[in-house]
mmCIF file of C-alpha atoms in Angstrom:
data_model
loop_
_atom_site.group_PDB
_atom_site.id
_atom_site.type_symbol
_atom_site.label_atom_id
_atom_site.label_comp_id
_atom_site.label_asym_id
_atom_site.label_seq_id
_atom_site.Cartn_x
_atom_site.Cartn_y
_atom_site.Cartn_z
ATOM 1 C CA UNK A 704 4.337 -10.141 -3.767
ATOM 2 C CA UNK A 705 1.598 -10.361 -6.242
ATOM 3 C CA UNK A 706 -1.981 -9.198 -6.615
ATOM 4 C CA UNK A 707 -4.900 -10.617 -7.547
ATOM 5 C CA UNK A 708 -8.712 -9.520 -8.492
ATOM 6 C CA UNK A 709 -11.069 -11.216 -10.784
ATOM 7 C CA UNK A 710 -12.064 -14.425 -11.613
ATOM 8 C CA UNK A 711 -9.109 -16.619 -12.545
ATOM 9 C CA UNK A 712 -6.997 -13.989 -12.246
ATOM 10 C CA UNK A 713 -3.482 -15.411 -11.662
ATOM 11 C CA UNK A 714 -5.069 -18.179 -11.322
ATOM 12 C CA UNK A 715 -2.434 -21.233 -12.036
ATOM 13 C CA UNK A 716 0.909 -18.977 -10.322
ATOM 14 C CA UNK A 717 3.030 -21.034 -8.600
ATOM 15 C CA UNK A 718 5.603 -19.865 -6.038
ATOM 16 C CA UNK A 719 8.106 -18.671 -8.388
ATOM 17 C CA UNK A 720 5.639 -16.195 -9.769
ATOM 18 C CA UNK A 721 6.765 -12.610 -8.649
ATOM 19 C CA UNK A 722 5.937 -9.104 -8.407
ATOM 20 C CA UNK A 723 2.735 -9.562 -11.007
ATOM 21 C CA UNK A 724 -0.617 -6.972 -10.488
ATOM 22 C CA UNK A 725 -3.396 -8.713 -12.024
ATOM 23 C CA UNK A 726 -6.962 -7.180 -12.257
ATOM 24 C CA UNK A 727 -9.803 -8.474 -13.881
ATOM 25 C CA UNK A 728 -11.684 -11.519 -15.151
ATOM 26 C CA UNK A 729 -8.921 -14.275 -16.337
ATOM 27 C CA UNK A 730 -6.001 -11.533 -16.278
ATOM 28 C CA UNK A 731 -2.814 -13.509 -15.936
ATOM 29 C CA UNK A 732 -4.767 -16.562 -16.064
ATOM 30 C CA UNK A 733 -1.950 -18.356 -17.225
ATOM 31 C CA UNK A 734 1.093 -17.363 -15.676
ATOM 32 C CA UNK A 735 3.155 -19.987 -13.489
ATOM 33 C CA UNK A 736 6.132 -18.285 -12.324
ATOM 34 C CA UNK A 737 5.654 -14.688 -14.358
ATOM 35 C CA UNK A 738 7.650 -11.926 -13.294
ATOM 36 C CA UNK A 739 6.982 -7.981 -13.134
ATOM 37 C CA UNK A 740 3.802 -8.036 -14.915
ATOM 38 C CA UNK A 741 0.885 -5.698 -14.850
ATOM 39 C CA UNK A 742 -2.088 -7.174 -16.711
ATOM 40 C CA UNK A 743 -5.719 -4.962 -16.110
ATOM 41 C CA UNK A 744 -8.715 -5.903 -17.992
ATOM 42 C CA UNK A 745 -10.735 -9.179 -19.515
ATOM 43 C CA UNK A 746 -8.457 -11.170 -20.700
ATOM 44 C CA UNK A 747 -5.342 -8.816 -20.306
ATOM 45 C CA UNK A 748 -2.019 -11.323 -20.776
ATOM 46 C CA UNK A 749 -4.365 -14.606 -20.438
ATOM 47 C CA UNK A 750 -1.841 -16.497 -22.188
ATOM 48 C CA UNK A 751 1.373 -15.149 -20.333
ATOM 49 C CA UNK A 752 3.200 -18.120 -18.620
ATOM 50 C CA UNK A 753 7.297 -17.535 -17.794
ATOM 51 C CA UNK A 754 7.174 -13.817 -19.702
ATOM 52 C CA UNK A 755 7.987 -10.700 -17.137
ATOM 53 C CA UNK A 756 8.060 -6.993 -17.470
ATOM 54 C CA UNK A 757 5.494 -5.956 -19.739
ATOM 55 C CA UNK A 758 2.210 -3.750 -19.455
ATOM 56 C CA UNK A 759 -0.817 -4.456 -20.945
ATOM 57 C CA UNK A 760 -4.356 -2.418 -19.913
ATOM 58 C CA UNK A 761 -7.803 -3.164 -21.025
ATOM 59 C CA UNK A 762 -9.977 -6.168 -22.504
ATOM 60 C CA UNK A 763 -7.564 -8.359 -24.299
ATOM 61 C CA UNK A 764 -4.849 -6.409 -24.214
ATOM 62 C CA UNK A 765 -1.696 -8.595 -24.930
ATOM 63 C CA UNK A 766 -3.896 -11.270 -24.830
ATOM 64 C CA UNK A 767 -1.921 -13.922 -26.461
ATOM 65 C CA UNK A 768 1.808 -13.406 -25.784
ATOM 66 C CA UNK A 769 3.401 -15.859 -23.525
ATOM 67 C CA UNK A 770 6.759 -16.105 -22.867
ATOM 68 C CA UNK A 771 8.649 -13.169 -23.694
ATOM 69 C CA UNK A 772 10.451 -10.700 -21.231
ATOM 70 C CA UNK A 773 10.962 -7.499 -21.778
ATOM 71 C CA UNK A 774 8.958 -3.685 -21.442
ATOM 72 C CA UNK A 775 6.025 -4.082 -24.111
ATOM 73 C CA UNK A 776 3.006 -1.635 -23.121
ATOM 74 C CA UNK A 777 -0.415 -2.571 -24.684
ATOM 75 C CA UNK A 778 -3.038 -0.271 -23.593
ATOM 76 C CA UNK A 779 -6.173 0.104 -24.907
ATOM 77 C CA UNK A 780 -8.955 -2.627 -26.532
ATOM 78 C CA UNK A 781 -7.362 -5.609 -28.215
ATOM 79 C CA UNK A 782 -3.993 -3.735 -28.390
ATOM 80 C CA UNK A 783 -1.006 -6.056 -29.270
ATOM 81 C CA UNK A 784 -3.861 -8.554 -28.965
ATOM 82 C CA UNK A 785 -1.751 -11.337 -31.150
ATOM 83 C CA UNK A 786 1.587 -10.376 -29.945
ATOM 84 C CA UNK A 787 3.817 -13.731 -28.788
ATOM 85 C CA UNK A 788 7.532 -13.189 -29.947
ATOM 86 C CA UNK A 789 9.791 -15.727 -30.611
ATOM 87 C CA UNK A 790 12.265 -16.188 -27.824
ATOM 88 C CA UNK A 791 13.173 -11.998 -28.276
ATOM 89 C CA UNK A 792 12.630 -9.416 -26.260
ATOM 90 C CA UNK A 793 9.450 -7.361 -27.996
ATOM 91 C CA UNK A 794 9.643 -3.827 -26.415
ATOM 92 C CA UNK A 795 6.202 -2.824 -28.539
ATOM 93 C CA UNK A 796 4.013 0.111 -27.666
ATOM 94 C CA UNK A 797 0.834 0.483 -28.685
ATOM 95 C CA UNK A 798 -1.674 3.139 -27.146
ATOM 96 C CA UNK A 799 -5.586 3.221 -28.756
ATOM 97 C CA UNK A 800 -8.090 0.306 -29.258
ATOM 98 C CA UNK A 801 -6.682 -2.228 -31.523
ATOM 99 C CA UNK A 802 -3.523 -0.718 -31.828
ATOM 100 C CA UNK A 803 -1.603 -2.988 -33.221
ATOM 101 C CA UNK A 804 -3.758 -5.920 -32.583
ATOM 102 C CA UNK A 805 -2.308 -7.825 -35.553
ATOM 103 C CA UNK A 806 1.271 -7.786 -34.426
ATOM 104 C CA UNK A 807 2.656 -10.821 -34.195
ATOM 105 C CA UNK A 808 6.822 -10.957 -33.606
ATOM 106 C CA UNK A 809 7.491 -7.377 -34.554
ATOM 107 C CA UNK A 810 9.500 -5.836 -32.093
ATOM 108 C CA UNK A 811 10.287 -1.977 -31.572
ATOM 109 C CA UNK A 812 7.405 -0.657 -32.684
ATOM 110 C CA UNK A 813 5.176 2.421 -31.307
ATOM 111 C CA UNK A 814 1.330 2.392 -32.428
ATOM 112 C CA UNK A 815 -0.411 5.475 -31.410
ATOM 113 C CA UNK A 816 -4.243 5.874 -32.071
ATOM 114 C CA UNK A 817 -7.384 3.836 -32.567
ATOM 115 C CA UNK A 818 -6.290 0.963 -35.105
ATOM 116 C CA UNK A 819 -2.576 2.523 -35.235
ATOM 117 C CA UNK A 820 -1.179 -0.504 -37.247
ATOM 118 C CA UNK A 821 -4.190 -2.507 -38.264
ATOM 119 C CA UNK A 822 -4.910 -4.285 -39.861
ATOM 120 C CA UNK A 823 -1.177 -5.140 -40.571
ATOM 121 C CA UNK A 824 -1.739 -8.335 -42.263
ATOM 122 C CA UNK A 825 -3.637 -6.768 -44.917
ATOM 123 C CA UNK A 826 -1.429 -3.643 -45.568
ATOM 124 C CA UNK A 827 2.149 -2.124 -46.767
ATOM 125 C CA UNK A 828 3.454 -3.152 -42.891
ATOM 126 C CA UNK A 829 4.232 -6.940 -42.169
ATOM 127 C CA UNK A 830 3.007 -8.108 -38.616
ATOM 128 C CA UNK A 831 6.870 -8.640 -37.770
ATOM 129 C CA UNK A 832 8.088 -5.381 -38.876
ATOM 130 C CA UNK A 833 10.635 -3.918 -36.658
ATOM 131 C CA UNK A 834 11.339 0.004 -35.547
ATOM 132 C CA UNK A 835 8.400 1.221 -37.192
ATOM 133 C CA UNK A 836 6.511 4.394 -35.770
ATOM 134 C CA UNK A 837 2.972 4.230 -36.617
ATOM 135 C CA UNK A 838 0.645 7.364 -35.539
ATOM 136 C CA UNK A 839 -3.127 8.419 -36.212
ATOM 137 C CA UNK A 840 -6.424 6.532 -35.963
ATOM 138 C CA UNK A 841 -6.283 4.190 -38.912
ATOM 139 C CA UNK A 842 -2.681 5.082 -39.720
ATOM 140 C CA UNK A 843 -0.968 2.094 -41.826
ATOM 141 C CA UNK A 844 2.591 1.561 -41.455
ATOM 142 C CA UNK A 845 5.318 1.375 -44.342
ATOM 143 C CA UNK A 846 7.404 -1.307 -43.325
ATOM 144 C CA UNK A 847 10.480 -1.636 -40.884
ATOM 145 C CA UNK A 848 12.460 1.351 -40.180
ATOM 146 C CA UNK A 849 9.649 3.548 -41.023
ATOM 147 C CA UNK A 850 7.649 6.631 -39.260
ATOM 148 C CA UNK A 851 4.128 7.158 -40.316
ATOM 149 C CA UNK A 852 1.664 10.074 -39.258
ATOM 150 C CA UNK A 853 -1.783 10.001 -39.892
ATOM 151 C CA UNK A 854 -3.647 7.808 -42.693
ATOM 152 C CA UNK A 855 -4.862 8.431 -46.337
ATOM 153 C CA UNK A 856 -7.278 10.337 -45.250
ATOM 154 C CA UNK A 857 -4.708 13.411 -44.250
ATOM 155 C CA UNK A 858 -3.519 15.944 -46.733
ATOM 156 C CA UNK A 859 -1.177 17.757 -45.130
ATOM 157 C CA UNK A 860 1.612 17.146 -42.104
ATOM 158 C CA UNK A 861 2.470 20.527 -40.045
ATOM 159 C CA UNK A 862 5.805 20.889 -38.052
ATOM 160 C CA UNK A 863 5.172 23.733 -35.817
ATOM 161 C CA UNK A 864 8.769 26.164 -36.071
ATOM 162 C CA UNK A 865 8.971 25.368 -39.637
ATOM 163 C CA UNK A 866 11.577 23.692 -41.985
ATOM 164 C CA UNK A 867 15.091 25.556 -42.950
ATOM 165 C CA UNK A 868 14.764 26.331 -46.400
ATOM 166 C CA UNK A 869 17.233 25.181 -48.472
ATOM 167 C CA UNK A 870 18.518 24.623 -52.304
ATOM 168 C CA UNK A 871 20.362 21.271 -51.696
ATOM 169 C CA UNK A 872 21.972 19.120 -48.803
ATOM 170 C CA UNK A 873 25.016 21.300 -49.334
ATOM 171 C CA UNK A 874 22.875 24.140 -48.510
ATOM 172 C CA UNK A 875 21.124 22.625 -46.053
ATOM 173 C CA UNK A 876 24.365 21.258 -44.060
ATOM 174 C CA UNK A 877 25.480 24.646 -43.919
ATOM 175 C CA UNK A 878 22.800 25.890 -42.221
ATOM 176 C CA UNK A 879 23.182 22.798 -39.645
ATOM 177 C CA UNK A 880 20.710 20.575 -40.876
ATOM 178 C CA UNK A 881 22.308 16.913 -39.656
ATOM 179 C CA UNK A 882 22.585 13.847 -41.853
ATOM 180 C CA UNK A 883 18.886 12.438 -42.298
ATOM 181 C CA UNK A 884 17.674 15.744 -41.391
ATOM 182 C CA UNK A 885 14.807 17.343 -43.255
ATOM 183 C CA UNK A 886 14.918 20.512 -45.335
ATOM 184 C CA UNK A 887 12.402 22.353 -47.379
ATOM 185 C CA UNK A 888 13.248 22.799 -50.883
ATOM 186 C CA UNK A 889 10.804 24.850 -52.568
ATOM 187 C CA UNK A 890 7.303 23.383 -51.732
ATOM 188 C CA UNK A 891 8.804 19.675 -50.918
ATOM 189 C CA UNK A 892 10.202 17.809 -47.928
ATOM 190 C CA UNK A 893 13.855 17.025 -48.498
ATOM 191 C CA UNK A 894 15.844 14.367 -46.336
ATOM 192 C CA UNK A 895 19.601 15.223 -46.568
ATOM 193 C CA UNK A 896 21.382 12.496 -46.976
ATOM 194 C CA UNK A 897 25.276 13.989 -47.275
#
């Protein structure tokens, strides 16, 4: 049940290997008895030996991971290029050329855009945050447990439908803004937080 095109594609699965769609020059080149995997591109999961379930689409794309199960989707140049978790389950997503091509064991992430993420070695974000949310060419996350739109560049975020106004989180709680919610006080962004 597997498929093959390209030069060393698949090229050292054994019989245990299962399910796996490889396309391209050296995609899956690795993989021995790989499971669920769809690697398309140059290089796309070259290093991927036991690891199953995970998606990675164009030249390089999770390029270095190896072991690791579980739903990570790289798509795009180099994306989640360095990615190779240790012994947890990653479930990354990165979408845009280099997207997160310096992530190394960070795991929960979504990188949207052309260098969503990068270069996160150099930057606020870690390359083993977890949970962050990292959107916009160039955008630079802020560490685990963090959602970032757009980079430096940007000067101003729009919500289409608005913001509730509101004078404080009692305020804004009676108008049914949850717990974490946002509010607009005046001309800032508030987060209530009872």
């Amino acid at each position: 049940n597997n498929t093959s095109l390209g030069t060393g594609a698949g090229k050292n699965m054994t019989a245990l290997a299962a399910n796996n769609t490889l396309i391209g020059k050296d995609a899956g080149l690795s993989i021995t008895d790989g499971f669920a995997l769809t690697l398309i591109g140059v290089n796309a999961g070259s290093s991927f030996t036991t690891g199953g379930a995970h998606t990675a689409i164009g030249f390089n794309a999770l390029q270095t991971e190896n072991t690791e199960q579980g739903n990570t989707t790289a798509i795009g140049y180099d994306a989640l290029k360095l990615q190779n978790g240790p012994g947890v389950t990653m479930f990354n997503t990165a979408i845009g050329g280099s997207a997160g091509s310096t992530v190394t064991t960070g795991n929960s992430n979504t990188l949207i855009g052309y260098q969503a993420g990068f270069p996160l070695t150099t930057r606020v974000l870690n390359n083993s945050d977890d949970n962050s949310i990292i959107i916009g060419n160039d955008a630079i996350g802020n560490g685990t447990d963090t959602i970032t739109l757009g980079n430096s560049n940007h000067t101003t975020v729009v919500l289409p439908g608005g913001l509730i106004n509101a004078v404080d989180d009692t305020a804004a709680a009676a108008a049914g803004v949850p717990i974490n919610g946002l509010y607009r006080n005046v001309n800032a962004i508030q987060i209530r937080l009872v």
